[in-house]
Short mmCIF file of C-alpha atoms and ligand atoms in Angstrom, two decimals:
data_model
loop_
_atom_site.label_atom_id
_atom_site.label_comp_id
_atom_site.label_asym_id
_atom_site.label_seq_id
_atom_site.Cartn_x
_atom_site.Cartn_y
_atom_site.Cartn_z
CA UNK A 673 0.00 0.00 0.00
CA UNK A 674 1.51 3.60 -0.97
CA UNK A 675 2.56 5.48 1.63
CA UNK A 676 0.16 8.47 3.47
CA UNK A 677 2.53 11.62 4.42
CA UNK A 678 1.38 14.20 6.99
CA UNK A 679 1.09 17.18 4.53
CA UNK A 680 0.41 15.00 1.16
CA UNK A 681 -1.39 16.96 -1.34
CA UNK A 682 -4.01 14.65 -2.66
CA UNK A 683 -6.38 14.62 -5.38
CA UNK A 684 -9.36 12.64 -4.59
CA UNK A 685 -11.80 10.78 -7.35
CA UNK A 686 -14.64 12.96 -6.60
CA UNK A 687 -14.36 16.45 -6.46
CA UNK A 688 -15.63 18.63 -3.44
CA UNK A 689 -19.01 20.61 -4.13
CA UNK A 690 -17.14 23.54 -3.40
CA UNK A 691 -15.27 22.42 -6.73
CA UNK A 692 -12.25 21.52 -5.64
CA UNK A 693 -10.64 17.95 -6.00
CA UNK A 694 -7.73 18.94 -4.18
CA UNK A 695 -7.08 17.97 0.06
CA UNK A 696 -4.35 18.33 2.20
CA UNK A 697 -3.61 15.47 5.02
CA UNK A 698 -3.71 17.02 8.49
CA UNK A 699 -3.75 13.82 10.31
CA UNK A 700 -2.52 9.79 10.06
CA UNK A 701 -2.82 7.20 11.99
CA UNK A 702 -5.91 4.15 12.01
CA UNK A 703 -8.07 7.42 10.81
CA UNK A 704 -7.04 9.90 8.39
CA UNK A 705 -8.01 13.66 8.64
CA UNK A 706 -7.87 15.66 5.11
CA UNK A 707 -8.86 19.13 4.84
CA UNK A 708 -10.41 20.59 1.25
CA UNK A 709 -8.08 22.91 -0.33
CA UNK A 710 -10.73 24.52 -1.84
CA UNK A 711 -13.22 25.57 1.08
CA UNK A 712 -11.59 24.32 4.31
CA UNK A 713 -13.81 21.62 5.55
CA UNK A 714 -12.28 18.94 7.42
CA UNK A 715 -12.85 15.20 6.86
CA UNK A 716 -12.16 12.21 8.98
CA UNK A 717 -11.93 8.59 7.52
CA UNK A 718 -10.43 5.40 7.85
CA UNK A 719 -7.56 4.37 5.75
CA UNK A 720 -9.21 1.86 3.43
CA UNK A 721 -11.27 4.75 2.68
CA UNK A 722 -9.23 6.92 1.91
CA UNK A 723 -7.33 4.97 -0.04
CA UNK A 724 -10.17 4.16 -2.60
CA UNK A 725 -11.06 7.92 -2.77
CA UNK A 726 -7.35 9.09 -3.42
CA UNK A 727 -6.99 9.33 -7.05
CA UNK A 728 -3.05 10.68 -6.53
CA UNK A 729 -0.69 12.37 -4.16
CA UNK A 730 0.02 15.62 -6.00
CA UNK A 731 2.55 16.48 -3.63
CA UNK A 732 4.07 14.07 -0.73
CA UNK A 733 4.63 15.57 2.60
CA UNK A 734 8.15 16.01 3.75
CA UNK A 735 8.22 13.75 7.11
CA UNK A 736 8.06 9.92 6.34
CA UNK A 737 4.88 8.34 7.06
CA UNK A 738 6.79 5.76 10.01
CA UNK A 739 8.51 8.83 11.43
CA UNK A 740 5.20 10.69 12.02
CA UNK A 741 3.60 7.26 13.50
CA UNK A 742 5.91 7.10 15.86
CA UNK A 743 6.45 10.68 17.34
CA UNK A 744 2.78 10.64 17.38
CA UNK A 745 2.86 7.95 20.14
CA UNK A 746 5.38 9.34 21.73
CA UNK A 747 7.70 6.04 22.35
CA UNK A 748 10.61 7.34 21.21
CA UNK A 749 13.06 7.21 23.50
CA UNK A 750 15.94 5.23 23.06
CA UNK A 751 15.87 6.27 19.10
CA UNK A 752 18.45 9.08 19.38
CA UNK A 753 22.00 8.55 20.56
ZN1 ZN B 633 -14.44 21.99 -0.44
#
């Protein structure tokens, strides 16, 4: 399965009714949180989901999907030296 970035640009199958097609990812994890680039709004799905409405990642976020995983749970001690 192709990776999901913090900060991907994504362009989903179905466009917005705003008119936009275009989301950015604001949060990963078991649910994913995109937000439409045209008017704002928030949405909250699980990954299968999202997966079948991404058509493609426009632009991938800078921060590795694994890295974001695990600062998010905060176990990472041990990982620097
Ligand atoms: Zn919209």
């Amino acid at each position: 399965m192709e990776e999901i970035r913090l900060g991907d640009l994504i362009q989903t199958r179905k466009g917005h009714p705003c008119g936009s097609d275009r989301w950015t990812v604001i949060r990963i994890g078991a649910d994913i949180k995109i937000k439409c680039c045209g008017c704002g709004r928030i949405v909250m799905m699980d990954r299968a989901e999202f997966v079948k409405r991404r058509k493609k990642t426009i632009e991938q976020g800078p921060v590795p999907e694994a890295e974001t995983l695990r600062q998010m749970t905060g176990q990472s001690e041990g990982g620097t030296p």
